[in-house]
XYZ file of C-alpha atoms in Angstrom:
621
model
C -46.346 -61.279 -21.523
C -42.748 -60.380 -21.490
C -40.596 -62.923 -19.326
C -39.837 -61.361 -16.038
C -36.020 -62.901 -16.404
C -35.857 -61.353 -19.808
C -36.770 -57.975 -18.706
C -34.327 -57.597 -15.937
C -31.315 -58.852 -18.564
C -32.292 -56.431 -20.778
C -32.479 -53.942 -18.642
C -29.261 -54.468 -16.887
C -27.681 -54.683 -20.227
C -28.689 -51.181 -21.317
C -28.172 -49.537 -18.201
C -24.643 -51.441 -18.535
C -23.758 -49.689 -21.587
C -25.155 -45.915 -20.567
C -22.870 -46.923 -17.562
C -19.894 -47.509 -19.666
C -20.046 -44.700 -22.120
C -20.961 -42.254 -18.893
C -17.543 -43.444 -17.113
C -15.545 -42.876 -19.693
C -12.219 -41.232 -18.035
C -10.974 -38.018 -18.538
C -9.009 -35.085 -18.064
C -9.298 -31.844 -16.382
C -7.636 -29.098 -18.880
C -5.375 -27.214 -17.537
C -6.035 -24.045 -15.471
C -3.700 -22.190 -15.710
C -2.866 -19.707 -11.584
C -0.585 -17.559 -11.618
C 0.465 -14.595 -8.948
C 1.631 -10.954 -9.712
C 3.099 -9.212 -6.960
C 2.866 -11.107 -3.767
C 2.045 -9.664 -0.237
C 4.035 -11.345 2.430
C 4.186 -10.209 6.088
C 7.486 -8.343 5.622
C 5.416 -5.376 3.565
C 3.147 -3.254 4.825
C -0.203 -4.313 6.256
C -2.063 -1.589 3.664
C -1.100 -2.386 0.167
C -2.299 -1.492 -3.389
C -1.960 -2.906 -6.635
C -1.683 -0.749 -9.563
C -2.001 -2.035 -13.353
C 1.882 -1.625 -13.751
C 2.263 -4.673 -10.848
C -0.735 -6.534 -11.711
C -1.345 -7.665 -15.240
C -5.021 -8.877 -14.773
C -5.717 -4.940 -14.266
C -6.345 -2.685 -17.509
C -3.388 -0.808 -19.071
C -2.535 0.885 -22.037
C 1.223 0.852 -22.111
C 1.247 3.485 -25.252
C -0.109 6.153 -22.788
C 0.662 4.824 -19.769
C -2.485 5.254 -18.570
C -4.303 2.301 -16.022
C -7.274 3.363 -13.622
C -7.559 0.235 -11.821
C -6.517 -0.402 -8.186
C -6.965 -2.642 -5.233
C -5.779 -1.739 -1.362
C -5.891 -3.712 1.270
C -6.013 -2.073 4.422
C -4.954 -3.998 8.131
C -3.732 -7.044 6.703
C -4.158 -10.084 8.365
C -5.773 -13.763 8.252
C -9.338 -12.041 8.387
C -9.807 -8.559 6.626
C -12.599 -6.834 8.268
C -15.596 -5.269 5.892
C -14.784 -2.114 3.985
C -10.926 -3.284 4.384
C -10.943 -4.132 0.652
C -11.402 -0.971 -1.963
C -11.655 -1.172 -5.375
C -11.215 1.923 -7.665
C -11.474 1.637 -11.495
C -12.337 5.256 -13.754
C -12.294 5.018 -17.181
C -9.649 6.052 -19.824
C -10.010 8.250 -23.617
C -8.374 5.303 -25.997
C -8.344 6.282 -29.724
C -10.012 3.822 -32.229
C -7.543 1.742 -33.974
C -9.214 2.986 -36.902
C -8.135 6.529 -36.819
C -11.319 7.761 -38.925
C -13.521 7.029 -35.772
C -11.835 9.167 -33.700
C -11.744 8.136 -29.936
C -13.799 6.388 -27.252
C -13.833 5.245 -23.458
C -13.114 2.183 -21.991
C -12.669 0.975 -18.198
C -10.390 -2.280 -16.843
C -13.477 -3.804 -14.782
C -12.470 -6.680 -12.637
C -9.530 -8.063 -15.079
C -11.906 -7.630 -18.445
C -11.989 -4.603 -20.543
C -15.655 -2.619 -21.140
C -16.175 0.227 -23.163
C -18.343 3.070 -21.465
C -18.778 5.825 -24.515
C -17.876 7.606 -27.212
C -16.197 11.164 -27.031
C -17.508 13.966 -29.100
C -16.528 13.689 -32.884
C -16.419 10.172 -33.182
C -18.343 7.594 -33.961
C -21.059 9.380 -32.195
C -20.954 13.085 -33.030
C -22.093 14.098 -30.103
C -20.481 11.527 -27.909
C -22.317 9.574 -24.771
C -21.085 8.095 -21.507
C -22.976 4.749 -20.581
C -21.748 4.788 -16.858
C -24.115 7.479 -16.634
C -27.250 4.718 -17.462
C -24.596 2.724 -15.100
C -24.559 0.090 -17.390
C -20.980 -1.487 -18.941
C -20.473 -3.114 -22.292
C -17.893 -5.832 -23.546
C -15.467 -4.465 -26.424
C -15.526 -7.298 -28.661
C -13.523 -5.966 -32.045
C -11.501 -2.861 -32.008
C -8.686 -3.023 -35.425
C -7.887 -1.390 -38.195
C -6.811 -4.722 -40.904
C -7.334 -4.116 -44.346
C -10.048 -6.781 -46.100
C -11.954 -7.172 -49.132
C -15.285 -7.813 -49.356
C -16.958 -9.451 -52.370
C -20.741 -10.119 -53.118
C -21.903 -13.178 -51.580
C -18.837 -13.552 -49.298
C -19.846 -12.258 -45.810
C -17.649 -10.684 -43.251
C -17.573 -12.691 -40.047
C -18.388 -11.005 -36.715
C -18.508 -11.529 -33.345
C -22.329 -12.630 -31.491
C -23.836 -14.332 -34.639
C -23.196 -11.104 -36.937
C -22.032 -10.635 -40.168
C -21.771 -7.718 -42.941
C -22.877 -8.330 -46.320
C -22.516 -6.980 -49.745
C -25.772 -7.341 -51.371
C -25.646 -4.948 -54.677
C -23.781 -2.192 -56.220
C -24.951 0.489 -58.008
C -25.170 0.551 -61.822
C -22.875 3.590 -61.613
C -20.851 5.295 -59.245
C -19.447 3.986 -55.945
C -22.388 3.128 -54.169
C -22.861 -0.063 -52.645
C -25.830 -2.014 -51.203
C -24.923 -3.833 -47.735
C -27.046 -5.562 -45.224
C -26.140 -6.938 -41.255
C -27.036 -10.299 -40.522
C -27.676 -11.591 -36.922
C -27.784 -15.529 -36.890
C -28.800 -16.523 -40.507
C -31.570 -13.477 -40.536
C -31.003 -9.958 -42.470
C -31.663 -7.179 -39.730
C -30.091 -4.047 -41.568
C -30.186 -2.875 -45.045
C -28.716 0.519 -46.330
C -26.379 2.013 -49.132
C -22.904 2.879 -48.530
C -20.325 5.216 -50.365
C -16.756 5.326 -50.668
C -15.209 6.692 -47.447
C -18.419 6.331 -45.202
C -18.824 4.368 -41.675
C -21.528 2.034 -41.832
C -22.840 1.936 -38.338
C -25.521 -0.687 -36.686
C -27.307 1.013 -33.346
C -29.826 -0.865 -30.875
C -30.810 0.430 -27.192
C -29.123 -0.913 -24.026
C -30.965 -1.025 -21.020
C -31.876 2.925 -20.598
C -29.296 3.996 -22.972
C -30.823 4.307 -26.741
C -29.345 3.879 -30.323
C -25.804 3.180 -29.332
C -24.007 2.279 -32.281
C -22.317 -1.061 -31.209
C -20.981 -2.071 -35.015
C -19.184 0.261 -36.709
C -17.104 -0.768 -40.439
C -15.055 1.843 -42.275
C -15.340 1.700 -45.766
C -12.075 2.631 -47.340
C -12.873 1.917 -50.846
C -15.050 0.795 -53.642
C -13.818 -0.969 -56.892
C -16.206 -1.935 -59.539
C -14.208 -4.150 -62.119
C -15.341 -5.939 -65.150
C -16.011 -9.383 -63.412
C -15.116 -8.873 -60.007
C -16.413 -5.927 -57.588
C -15.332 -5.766 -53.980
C -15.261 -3.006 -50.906
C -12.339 -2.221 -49.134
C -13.122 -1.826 -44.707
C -9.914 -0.536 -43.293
C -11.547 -0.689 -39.534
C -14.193 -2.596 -37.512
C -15.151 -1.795 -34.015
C -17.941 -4.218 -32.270
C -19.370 -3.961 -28.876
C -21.608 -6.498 -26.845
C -24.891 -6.706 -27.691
C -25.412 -7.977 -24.141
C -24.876 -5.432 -20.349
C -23.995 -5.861 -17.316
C -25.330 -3.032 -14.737
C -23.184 -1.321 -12.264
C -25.477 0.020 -9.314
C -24.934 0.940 -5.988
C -25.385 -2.344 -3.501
C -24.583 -4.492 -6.467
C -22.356 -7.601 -5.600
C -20.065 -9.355 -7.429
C -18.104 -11.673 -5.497
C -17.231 -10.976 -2.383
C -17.569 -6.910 -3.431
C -20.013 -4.237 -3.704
C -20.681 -1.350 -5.807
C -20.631 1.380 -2.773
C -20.275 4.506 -5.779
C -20.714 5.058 -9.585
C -20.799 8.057 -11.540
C -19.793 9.376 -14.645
C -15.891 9.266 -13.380
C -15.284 6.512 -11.136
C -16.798 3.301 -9.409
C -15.900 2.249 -6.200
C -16.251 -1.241 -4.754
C -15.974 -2.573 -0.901
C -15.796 -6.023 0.940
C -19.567 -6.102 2.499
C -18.362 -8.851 5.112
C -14.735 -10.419 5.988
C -12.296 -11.920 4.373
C -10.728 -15.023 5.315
C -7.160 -15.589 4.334
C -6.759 -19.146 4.935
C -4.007 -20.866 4.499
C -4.290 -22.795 1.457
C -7.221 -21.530 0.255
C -7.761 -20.014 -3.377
C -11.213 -17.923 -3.926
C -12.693 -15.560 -6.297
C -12.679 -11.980 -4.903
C -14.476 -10.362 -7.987
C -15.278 -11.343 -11.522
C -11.975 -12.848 -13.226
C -9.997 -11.700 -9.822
C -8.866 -14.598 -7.226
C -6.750 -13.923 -4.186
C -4.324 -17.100 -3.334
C -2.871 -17.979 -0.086
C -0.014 -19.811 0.652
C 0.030 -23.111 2.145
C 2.251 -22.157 5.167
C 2.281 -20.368 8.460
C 3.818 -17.351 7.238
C 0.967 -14.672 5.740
C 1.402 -15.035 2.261
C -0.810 -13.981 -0.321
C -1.137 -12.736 -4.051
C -4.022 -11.623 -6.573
C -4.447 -14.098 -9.291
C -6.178 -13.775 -12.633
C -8.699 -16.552 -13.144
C -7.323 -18.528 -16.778
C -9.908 -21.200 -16.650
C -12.253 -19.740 -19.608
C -11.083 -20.591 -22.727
C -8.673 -17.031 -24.402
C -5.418 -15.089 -24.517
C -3.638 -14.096 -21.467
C -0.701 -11.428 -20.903
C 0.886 -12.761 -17.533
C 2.520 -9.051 -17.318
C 5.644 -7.973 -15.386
C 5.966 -5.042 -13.957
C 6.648 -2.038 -17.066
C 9.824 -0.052 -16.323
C 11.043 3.232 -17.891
C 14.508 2.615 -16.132
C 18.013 1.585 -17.994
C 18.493 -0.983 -15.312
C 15.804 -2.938 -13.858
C 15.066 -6.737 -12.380
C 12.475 -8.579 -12.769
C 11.530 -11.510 -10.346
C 8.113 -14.102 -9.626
C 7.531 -11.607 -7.159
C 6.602 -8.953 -9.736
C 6.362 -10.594 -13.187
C 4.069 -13.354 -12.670
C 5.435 -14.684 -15.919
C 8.200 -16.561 -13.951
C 8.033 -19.399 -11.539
C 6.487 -19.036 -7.948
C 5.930 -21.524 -5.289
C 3.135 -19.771 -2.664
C 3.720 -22.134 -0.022
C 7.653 -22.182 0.574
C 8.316 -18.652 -0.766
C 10.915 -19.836 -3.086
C 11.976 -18.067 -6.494
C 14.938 -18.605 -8.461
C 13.926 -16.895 -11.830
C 15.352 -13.814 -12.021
C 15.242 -11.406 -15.564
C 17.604 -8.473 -15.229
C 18.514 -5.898 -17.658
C 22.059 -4.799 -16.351
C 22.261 -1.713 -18.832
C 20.268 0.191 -21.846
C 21.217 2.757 -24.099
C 18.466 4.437 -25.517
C 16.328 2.144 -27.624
C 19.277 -0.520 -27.414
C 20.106 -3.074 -24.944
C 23.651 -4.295 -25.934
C 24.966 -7.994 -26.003
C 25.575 -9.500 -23.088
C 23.533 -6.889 -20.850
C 20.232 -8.433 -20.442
C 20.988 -11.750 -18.046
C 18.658 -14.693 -17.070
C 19.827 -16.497 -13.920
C 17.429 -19.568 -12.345
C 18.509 -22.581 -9.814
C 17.352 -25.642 -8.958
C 14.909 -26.101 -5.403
C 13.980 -28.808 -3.286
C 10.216 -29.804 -4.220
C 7.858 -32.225 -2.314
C 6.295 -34.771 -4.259
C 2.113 -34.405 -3.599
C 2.397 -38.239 -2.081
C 4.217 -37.377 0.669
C 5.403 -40.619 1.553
C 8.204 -40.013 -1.129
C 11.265 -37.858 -0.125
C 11.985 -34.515 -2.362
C 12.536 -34.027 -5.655
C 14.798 -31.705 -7.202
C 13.340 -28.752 -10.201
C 13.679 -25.743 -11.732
C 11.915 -22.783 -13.188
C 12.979 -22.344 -16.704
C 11.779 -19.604 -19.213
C 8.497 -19.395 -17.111
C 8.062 -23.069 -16.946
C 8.427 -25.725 -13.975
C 10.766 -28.517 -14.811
C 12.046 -31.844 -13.421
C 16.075 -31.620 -12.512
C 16.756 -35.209 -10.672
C 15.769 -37.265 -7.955
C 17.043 -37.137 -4.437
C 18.437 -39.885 -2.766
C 16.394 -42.565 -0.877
C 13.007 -40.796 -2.799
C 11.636 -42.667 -5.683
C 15.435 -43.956 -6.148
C 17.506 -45.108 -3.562
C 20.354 -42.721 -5.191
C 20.950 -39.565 -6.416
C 19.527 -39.301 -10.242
C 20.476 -35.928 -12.026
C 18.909 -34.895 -15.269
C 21.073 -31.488 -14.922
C 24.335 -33.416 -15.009
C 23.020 -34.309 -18.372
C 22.964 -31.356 -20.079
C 18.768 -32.284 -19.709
C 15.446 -31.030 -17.995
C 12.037 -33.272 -17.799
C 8.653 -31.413 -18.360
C 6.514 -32.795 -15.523
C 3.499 -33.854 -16.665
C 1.598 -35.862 -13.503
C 2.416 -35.202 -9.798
C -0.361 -35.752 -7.438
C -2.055 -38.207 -4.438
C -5.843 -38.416 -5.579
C -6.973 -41.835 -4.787
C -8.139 -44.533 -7.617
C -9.482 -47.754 -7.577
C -7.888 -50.016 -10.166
C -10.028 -53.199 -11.385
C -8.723 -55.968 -13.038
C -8.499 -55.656 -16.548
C -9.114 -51.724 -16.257
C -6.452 -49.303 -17.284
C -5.601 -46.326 -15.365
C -4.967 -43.273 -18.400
C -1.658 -41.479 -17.746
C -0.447 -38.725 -20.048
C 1.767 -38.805 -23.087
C -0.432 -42.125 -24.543
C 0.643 -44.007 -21.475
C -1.730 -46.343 -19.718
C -1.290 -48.643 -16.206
C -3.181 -51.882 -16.371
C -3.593 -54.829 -13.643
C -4.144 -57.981 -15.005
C -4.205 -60.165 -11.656
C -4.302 -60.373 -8.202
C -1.776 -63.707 -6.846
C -4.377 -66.033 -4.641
C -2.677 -65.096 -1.007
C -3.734 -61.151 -1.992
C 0.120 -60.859 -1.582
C 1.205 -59.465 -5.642
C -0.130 -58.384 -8.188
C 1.038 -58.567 -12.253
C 0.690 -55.247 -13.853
C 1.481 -54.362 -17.509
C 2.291 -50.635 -18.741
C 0.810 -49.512 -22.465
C 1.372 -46.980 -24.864
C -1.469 -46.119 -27.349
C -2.886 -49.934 -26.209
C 0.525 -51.409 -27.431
C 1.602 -53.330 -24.051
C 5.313 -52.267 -23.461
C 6.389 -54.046 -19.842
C 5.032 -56.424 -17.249
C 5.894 -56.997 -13.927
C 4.633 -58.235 -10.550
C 4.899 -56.076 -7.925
C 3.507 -55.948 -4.011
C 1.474 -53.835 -2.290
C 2.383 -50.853 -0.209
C 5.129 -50.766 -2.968
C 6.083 -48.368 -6.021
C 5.826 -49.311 -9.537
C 8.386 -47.409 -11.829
C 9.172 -47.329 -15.102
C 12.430 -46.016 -16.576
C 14.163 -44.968 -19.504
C 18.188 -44.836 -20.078
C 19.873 -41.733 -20.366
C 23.192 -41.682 -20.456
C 23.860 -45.269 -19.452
C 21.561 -44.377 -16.261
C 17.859 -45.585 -15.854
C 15.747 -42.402 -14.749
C 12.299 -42.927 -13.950
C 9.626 -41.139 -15.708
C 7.050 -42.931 -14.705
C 6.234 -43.902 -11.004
C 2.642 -44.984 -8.932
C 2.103 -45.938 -5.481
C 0.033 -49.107 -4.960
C -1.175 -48.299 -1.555
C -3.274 -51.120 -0.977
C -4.634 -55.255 -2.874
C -8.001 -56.350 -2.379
C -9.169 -59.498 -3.091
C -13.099 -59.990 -2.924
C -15.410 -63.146 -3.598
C -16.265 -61.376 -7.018
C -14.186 -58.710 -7.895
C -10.240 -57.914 -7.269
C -9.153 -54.126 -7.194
C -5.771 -52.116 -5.764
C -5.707 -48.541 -4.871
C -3.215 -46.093 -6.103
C -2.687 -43.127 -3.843
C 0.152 -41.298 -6.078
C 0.971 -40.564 -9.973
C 4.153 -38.888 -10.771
C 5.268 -39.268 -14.383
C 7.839 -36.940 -16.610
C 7.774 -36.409 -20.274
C 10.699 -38.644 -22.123
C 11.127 -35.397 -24.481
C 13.615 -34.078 -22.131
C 14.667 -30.359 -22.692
C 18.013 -29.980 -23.915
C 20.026 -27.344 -21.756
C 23.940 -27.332 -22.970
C 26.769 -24.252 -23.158
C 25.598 -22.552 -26.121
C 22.264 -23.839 -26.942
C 20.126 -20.727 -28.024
C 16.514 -20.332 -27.278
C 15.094 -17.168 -28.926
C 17.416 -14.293 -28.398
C 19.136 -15.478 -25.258
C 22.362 -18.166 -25.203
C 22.974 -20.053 -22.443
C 26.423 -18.738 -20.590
C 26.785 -21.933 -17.928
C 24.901 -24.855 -16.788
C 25.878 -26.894 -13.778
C 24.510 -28.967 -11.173
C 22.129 -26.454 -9.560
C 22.238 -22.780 -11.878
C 21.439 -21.903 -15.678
C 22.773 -18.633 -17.129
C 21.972 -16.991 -19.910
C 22.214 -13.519 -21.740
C 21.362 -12.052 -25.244
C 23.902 -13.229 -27.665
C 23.134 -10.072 -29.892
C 21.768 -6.770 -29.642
C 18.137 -6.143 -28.908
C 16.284 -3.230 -30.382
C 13.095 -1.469 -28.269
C 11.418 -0.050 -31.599
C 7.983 2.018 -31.109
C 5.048 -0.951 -31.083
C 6.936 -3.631 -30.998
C 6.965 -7.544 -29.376
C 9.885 -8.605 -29.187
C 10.145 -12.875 -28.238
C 12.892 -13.041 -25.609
C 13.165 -16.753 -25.205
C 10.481 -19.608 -24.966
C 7.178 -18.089 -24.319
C 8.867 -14.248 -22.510
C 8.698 -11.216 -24.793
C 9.030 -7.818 -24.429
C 6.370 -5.077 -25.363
C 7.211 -1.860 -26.079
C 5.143 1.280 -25.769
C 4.395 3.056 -29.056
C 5.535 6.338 -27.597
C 8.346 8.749 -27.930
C 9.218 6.975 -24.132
C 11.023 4.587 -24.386
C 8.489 2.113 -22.225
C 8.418 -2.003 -22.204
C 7.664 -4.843 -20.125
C 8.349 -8.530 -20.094
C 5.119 -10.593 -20.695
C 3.716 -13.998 -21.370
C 0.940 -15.014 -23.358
C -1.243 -17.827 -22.458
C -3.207 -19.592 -24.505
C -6.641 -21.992 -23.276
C -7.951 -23.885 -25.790
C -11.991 -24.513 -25.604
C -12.904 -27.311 -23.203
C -12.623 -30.863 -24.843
C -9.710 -29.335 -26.973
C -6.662 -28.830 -24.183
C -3.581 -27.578 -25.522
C -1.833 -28.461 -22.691
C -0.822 -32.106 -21.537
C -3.427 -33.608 -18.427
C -2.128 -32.658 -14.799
C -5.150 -34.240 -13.455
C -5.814 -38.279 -13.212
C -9.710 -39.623 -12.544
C -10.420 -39.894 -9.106
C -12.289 -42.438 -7.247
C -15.592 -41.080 -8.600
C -13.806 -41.750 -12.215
C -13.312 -45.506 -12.117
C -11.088 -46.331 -14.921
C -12.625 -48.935 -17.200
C -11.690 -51.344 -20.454
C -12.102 -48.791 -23.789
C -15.164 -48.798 -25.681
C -15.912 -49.207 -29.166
C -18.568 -46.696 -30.165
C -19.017 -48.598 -33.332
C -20.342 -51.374 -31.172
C -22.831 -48.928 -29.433
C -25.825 -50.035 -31.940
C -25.633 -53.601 -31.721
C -24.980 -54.161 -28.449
C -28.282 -51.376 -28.223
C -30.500 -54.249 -30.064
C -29.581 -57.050 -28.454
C -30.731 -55.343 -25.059
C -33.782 -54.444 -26.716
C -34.844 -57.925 -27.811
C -34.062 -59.203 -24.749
C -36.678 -56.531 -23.594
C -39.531 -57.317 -25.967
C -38.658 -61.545 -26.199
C -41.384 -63.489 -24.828
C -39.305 -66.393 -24.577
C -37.787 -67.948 -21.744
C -34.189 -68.318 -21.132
């Protein structure tokens, strides 16, 4: 009979360790918001956004052709049904590979879906899909050049992959077969200059050819053999249906036919303030946090991909751009303040002389998110937010400038979630840093903390409750804090001893260098002083057919590959797969995400055992 004491230690001891490894704390990866143009209440209450204001809609800045738009008719805090319209019709794009010829495609709530082929293409006879009302994900559309050798399959998308599996004992014949997940599905014999195509039904719609390869050539050597594919084009294997009275969001398909499809808000929409919600698919609307009407429509980055935050494209030889319509530069919803402004004071012809396209920003008043600090000071720069000083009587009791300094901080942590603290547990900051309480004094009165980075203990100090802990670094004979948490409240208990931290603010000690002639890409900075950067290209910038052209940090320019001279500022942004963030942690545990002591996996096994004899051991204890 197992010992009733032993069982319960046992127990406790395993559910102890699923515990531990379960509460393990961690980060939320960054989303990355960001608005196009914004709707405030000096516009017009009807209002439409075209694909050369908002980036998340498709466009095709070679032809200048985008089919998507959104109006908004009567706007106010609540948008009554049918208020909303959505319009997208599809566009002719020609193949990358020119031997295919051409094909349609349709922007379809910020993602791209091909809807047929034209006539002489990949499909002689061509085919429109949006007349089975169905929609299909372009996966692969390029024209690279690659080599192919026996055994050495060519990678994909969905599991697939093209094989060489035999060449002919004379000629230029080639035996190739299409793999889906491990498993040939396809076998047939290819020639120099052929399209090897793979077809499979879709819904109603029957042998669509949704892998296509372009076989440029075929060398047969005296060791070594190889094919030469000069263009791939994949589509989804997978649908998604488009019929009347479908709903995706908060929309509904009211039309579709062969030219168009038409979508309508079935019920009202609240614009509260505040609030952020998904309108349709990738689409969110966002509404400022203020009293003022203030809205914008927001591309949903939380999927791992690429991103072109797109500003507005321009034909004109002087244009500005602004957060208010190149989402690419800094915008705070709530106050209504921008300071990032992009102009291009002059162009002449493909050229834009030195000195003629200008950057201006300047620094703003920001709240911390624990409001019971005063302001700090920041600054959009090159797209990104950044840390300028401290006010006076905030964190500091005086004025702190990083700006003075030549310097800007990347902010890294500002927020007021709540966490409980336990002794001995260590509340995970970013850059490797780590906040740790050690003990609680006996009259509940102080507490001695110790700061870590990568587990390497680096301070200690005693501080009070209702107090805040900071942590500084010297810069310029001048102790800036980069690091600062508000104990809000000590608790001492018969068992356990704990403090709560109501707010996390922390900058990154890589500071940002910002000096009279420092160069970032092809803009120099003109001026820096305590509130206003100024820069402007320090040599001439050409606007050749095709190309992207980095402006400075993370900004380029794309130009259309057209006799028009045609461009737009853009920037790309890049989310990594979950568990892999490229970005630094804005996000701390909450009080659901109890900090505790690191655990050594290595120890998972034994300490696994030992809860299992306990389990089994008839002995007493």
């Amino acid at each position: 009979m197992i010992g009733l004491r032993n069982f319960i230690i046992g127990f406790m001891f395993i559910i102890l360790i699923v515990s531990t490894i379960m509460a393990e704390p961690g980060f939320d990866a960054k989303t990355y918001e960001s608005g196009n143009r914004i709707w405030d209440e000096d516009m017009s209450d009807t209002y439409t956004w075209t694909p050369q204001s908002f980036s998340g809609f498709y466009y095709n800045p070679d032809t200048d052709e985008g089919k998507e738009t959104l109006t908004i008719k009567d706007i106010d805090r609540s948008i009554d049904n049918g208020n909303i319209e959505y319009v997208t019709e599809p566009i002719v794009k020609e193949f990358e590979c020119n031997s295919f010829g051409n094909y349609s495609v349709i922007g379809f709530m910020a993602e791209r879906y091909f809807t047929g082929y034209e006539e002489d293409s990949i499909m002689n006879n061509g085919f429109s899909l949006l007349d089975k009302k169905i929609l299909i994900r372009v996966l692969i559309d390029d024209d690279e050049s690659r080599m192919i050798k026996s055994g050495i399959p060519l990678v994909l998308e969905e599991g697939y992959e093209f094989r060489v599996t035999e060449y002919a004992a004379s000629g230029d014949d080639v035996m190739v077969a299409l793999f889906k997940d491990g498993e040939s599905i396809y076998e047939t014999i290819l020639s120099e200059g052929s399209t090897f195509t793979y077809e499979k039904d879709m819904g109603s719609a029957y042998d669509i050819p949704i892998i296509a390869l372009h076989v440029d050539t075929v060398y047969r050597g005296m060791e070594t053999s190889t094919i030469s594919i000069d263009g791939i084009f994949q589509i989804s294997d997978d649908y998604i249906s488009v019929v009347e009275g479908d709903e995706f969001g908060l929309m509904e398909i009211e039309t579709v036919d062969s030219d168009k499809i038409t979508m309508v808000n079935s019920n009202y929409v609240s614009l509260k303030k505040g609030k952020t919600f998904n309108l349709m698919g990738k689409i969110n609307i966002e509404v400022g946090n203020c009293d003022e009407l203030r809205f914008a429509l927001a591309v949903d980055t939380s999927e791992p991909g690429t991103y072109e935050l797109r500003g507005t494209v321009t034909q004109d030889e002087k244009y500005t751009w602004t957060p208010l319509n190149f989402e690419g530069l800094l915008y705070d919803m709530d106050s209504g303040e921008c300071t990032e402004t992009l102009k291009l004071d002059n162009r002449e012809g493909r050229t834009i002389k030195c000195g003629n396209l200008d950057y201006i920003t300047s620094t703003i008043n920001t709240s911390f998110e624990y409001s019971g600090w005063d302001d700090y000071e920041s600054i959009g720069f090159m797209g990104e937010k950044y840390f300028t000083g401290y006010k006076a009587k905030s964190i500091v009791n005086k004025r702190v400038s990083l700006m003075d300094k030549g310097r800007l901080g990347k902010i890294l942590i500002d927020e007021d979630e709540k966490h409980t603290l336990y002794v001995g547990n260590s509340l995970p900051l970013a850059d490797g840093y780590s906040f740790r309480i050690d003990e609680i004094s006996q009259d509940g009165d102080s507490i001695m903390v110790a700061l870590l980075r990568d587990g390497e203990e680096i301070k200690s100090d005693i501080i009070n409750d209702e107090s805040t802990y900071t942590y500084t670094k010297k810069i310029d004979d001048e102790d800036v804090p980069i690091i600062a948490i508000h104990i809000d409240k000590m608790f001492r208990g018969m068992e356990t001893d704990s403090i709560f931290v109501n707010g996390i603010f922390q900058i990154s000690e890589d500071f940002k260098k910002v000096e009279e002639g420092d160069s970032y890409g092809k803009m120099e900075i003109d001026n820096v002083d305590k509130d206003e950067i100024k820069m402007s290209n320090d040599g001439s910038i050409t606007l050749g057919k095709g190309d992207t052209i980095s402006i400075m940090g993370d900004i380029k320019i794309k130009v259309a590959d057209s006799d028009t001279v045609r461009f737009y500022p853009f920037q790309e942004i890049k989310v990594a797969v979950e568990g892999l963030p490229t970005q630094i942690p804005t996000q701390m545990p909450t009080t659901e995400q109890i900090p505790i002591p690191e655990f050594n996996i290595i120890l998972l096994p034994v300490m696994v055992i030992i809860g299992l004899m306990f389990l089994l051991s008839g002995k007493k204890v």
